[in-house]
Tab-separated table of C-alpha atoms in Angstrom:
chain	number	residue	atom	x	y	z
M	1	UNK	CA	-35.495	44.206	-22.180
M	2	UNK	CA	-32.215	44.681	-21.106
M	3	UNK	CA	-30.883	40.980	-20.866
M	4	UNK	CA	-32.665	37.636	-21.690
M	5	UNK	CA	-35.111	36.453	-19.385
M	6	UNK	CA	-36.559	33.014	-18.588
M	7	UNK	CA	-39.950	32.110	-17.167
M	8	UNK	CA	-40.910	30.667	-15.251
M	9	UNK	CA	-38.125	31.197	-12.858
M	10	UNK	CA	-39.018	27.702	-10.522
M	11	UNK	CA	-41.391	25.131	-11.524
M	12	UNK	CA	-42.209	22.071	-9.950
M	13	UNK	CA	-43.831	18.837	-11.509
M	14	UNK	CA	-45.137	15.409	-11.042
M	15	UNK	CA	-43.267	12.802	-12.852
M	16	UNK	CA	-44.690	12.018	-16.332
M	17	UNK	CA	-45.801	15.262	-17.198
M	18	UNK	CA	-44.923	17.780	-20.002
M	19	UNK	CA	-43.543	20.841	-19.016
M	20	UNK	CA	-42.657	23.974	-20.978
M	21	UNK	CA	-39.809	26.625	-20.511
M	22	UNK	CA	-39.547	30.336	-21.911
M	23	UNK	CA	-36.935	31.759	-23.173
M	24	UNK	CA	-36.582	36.023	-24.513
M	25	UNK	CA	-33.390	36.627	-25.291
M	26	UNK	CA	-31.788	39.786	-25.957
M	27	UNK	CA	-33.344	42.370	-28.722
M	28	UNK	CA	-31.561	41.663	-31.589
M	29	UNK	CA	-29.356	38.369	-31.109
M	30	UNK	CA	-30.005	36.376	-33.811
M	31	UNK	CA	-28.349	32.952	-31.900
M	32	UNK	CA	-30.155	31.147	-28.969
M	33	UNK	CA	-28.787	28.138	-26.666
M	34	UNK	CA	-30.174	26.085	-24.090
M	35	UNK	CA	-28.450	24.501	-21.230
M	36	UNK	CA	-28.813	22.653	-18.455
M	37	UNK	CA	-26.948	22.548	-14.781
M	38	UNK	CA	-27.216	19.803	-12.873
M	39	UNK	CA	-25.624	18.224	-9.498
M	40	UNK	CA	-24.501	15.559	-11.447
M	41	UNK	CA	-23.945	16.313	-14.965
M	42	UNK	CA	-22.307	19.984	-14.382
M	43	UNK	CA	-23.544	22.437	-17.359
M	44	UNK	CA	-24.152	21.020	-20.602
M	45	UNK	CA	-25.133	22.568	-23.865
M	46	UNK	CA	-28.813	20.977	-25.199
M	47	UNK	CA	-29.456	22.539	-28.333
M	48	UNK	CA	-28.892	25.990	-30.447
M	49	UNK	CA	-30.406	28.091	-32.882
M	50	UNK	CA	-29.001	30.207	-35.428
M	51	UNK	CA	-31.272	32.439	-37.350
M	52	UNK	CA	-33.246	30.602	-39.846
M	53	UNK	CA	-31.015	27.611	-40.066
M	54	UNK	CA	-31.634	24.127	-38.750
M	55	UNK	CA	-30.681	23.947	-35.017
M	56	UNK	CA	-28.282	22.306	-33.542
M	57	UNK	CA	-29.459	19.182	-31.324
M	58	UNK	CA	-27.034	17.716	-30.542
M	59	UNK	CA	-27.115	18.068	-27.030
M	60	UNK	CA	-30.631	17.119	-26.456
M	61	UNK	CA	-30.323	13.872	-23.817
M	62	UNK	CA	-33.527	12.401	-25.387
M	63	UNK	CA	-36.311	12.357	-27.536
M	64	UNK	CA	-38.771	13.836	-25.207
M	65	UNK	CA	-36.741	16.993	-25.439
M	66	UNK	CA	-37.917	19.386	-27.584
M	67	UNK	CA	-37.196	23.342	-28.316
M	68	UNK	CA	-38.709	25.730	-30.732
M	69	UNK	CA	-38.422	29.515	-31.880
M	70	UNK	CA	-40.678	31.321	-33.319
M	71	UNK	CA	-40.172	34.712	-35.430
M	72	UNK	CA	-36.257	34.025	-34.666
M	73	UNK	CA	-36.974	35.663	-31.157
M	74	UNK	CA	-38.883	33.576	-28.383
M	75	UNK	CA	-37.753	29.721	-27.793
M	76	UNK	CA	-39.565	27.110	-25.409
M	77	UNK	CA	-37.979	24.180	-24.337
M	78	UNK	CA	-40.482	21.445	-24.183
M	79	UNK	CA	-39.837	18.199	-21.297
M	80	UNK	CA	-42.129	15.610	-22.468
M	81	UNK	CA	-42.774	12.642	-19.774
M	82	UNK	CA	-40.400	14.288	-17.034
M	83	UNK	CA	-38.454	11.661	-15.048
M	84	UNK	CA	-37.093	12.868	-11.556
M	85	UNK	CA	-33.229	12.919	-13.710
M	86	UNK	CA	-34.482	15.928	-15.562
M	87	UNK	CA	-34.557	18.027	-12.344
M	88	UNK	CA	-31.783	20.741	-13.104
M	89	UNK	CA	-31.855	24.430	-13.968
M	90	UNK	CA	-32.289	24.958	-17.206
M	91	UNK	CA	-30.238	28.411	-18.506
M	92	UNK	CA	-30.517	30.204	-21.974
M	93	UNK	CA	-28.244	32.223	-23.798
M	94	UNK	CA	-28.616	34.291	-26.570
M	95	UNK	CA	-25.567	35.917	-29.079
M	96	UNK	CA	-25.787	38.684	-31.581
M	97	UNK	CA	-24.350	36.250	-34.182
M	98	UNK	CA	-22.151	33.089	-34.693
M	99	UNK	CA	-19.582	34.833	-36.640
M	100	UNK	CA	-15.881	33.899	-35.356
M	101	UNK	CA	-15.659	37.343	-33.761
M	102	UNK	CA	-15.945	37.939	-29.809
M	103	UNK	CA	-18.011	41.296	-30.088
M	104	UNK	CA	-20.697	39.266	-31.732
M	105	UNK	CA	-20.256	35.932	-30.759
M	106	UNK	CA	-20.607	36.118	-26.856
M	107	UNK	CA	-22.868	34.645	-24.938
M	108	UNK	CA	-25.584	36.179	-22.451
M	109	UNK	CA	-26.856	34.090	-19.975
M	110	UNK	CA	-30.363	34.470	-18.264
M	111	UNK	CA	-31.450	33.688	-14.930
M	112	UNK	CA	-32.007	29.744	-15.752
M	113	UNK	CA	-35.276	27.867	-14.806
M	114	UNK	CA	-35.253	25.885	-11.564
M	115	UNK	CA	-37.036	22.192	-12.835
M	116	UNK	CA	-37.713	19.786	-9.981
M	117	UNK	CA	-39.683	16.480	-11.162
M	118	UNK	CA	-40.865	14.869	-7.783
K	1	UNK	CA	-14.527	14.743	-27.638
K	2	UNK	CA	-13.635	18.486	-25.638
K	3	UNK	CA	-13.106	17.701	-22.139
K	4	UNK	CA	-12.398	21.215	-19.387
K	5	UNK	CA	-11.237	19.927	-15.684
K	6	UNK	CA	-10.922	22.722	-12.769
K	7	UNK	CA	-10.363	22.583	-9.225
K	8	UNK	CA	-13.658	22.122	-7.273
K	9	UNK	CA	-12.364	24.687	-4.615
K	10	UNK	CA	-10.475	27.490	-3.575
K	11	UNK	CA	-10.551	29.322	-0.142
K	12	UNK	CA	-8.266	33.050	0.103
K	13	UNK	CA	-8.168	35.652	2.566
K	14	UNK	CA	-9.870	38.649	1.225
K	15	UNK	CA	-7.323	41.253	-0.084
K	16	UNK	CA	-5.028	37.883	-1.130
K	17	UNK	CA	-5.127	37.370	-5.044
K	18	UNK	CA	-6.917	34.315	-5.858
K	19	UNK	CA	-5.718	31.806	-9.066
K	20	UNK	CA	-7.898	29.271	-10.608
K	21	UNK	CA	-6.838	27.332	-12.940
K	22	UNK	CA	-8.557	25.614	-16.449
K	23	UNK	CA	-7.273	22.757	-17.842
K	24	UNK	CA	-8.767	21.884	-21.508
K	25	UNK	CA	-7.925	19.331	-24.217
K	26	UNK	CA	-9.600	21.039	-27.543
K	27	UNK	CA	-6.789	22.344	-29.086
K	28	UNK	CA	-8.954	23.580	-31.390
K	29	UNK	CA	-10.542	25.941	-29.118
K	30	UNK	CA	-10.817	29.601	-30.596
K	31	UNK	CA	-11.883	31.664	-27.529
K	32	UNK	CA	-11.718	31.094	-23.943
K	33	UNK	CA	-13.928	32.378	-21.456
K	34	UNK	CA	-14.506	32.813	-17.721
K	35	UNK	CA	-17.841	32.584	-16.455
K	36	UNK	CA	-19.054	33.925	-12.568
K	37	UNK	CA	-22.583	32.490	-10.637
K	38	UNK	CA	-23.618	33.340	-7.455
K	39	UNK	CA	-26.026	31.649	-5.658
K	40	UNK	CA	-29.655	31.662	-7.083
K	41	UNK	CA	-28.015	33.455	-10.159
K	42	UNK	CA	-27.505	32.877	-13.830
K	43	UNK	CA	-23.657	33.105	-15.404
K	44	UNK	CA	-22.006	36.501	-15.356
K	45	UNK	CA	-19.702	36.865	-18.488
K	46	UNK	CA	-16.307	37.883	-16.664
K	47	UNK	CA	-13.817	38.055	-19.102
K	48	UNK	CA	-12.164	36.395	-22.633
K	49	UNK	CA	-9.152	35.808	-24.117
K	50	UNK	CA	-8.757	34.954	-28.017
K	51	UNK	CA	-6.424	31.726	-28.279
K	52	UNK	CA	-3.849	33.906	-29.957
K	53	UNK	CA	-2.947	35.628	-27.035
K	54	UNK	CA	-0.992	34.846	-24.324
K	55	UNK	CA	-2.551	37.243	-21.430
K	56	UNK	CA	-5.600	39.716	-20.949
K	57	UNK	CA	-5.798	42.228	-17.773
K	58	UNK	CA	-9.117	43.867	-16.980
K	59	UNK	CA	-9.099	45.561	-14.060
K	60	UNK	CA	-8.537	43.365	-11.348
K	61	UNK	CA	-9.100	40.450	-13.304
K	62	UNK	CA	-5.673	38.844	-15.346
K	63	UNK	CA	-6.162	36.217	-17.659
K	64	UNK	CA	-3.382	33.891	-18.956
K	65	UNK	CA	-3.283	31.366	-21.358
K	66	UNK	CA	-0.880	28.723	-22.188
K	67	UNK	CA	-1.828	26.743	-25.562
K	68	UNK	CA	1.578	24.329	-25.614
K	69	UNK	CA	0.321	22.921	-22.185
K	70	UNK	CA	-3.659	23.861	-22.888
K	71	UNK	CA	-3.857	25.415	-19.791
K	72	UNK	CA	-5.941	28.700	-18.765
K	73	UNK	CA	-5.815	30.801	-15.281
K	74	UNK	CA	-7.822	33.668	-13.849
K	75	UNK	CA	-5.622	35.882	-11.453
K	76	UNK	CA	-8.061	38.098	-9.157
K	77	UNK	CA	-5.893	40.818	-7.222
K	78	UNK	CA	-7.288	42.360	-4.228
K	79	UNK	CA	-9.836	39.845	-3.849
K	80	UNK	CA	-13.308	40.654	-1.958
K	81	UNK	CA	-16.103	39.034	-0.221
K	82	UNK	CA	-18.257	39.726	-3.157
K	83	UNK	CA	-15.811	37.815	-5.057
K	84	UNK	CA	-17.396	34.485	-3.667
K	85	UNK	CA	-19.157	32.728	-5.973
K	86	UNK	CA	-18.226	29.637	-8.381
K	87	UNK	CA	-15.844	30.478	-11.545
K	88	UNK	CA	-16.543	28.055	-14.879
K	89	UNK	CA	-14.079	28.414	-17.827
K	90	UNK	CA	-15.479	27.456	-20.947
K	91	UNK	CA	-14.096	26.971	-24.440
K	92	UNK	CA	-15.975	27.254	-27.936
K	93	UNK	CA	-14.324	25.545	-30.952
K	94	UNK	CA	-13.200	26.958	-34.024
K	95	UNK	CA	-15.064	24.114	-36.628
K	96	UNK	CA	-17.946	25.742	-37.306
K	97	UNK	CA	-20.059	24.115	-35.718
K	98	UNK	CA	-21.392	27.131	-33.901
K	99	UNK	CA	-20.550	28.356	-30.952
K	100	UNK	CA	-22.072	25.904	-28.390
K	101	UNK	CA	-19.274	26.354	-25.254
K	102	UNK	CA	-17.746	23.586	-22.891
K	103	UNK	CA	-17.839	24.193	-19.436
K	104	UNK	CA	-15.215	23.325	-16.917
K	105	UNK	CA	-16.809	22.082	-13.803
K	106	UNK	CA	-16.387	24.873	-11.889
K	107	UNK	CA	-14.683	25.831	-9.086
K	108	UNK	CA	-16.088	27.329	-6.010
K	109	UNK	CA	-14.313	30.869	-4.477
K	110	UNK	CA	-14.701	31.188	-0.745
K	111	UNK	CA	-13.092	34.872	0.426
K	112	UNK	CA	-12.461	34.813	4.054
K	113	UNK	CA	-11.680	38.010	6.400
């Protein structure tokens, strides 16, 4: 497609259950982020990938947050346990590269994933 | 640890120019970025500026950037009700350790008529 794309686009849980969160990101872009806006917390970066290299999680606010991506395209962001604090929208990017250069090192944002945990 | 502080709002008469302002304390910081999101709606990549340079102009959009004081605007000429929407600046470091960006907190454009 065009430009990356999240699914679902709203999802609403119970507390204490596991949710998952898709993320396509642009044909081609070889780097991946997660982040996540909330009322409180503003927009903070959770983790990254960068082709076959160990991510980056240094964002991640807990152990029950997990991510994955598979064939260096497609990442889920796994909520394990949700707690009504995890309600936020969760946004992923994707870059052609992490190279030092703008042209490839930009970031595309997609339409983020509305989480509520009642 | 990289900390980016903006103004939570600004309010301008539409075909006033609008300035919002970035404050950051990486000094480090390689690029510079502004960032646009309207309601319901994912970030809109607006415009950049390398930290060598002291200004960018796109169109109506003018970008300057002051390293000594750490401290980036957006200038908006002519600005329009579609303008409206809330502005983050964000910074990426120049360490290595990817390109993970810190967001200001944003700052919220109402255009009035």
């Amino acid at each position: 497609g065009a430009g990356v794309s999240q699914s679902p686009s709203n999802k609403v849980t119970e507390k204490g259950k596991d949710v998952e969160l898709r993320c396509d990101p642009i044909s081609g872009h070889t780097a991946l982020y997660w982040y996540r806006q909330s009322l409180g917390q503003g927009l903070e970066f959770l983790i990254y990938f960068q082709g076959n290299s160990a991510p980056d999680k240094s964002g991640l606010p807990s152990d029950r947050f997990s991510a994955e991506r598979t064939g260096g395209s497609v990442s889920t962001l796994t909520i394990q346990r949700t707690q009504q604090e995890d309600s936020a929208v969760y946004l992923c990017a994707s870059s052609l590269s992490v190279s030092g250069g703008h042209s490839t090192d930009t970031q595309y944002f997609g339409p983020g994933t509305r989480l509520t945990v009642l | 640890g990289e900390d980016v502080e903006q103004s939570l709002f600004l309010s301008v008469r539409e075909g006033d120019s609008s300035v919002i302002n970035c404050t950051y304390t990486d000094s480090s910081s390689t690029y510079l970025y502004w960032y646009k999101q309207e309601p319901g709606a994912g970030l809109q990549l607006l415009t950049y500026i390398f930290s060598n340079m002291d200004m960018k102009q796109d169109q109506r959009l003018t970008v300057l950037l002051n390293k000594k004081d750490k401290h980036l605007s957006l200038r908006i000429a002519d600005t329009q009700t579609g303008d409206s929407a809330i502005y983050f600046c964000a910074e990426t470091p120049s360490w290595g350790g990817g390109n993970k960006l810190t967001f200001g907190t944003g700052t919220q454009l109402k255009v009035e008529l």
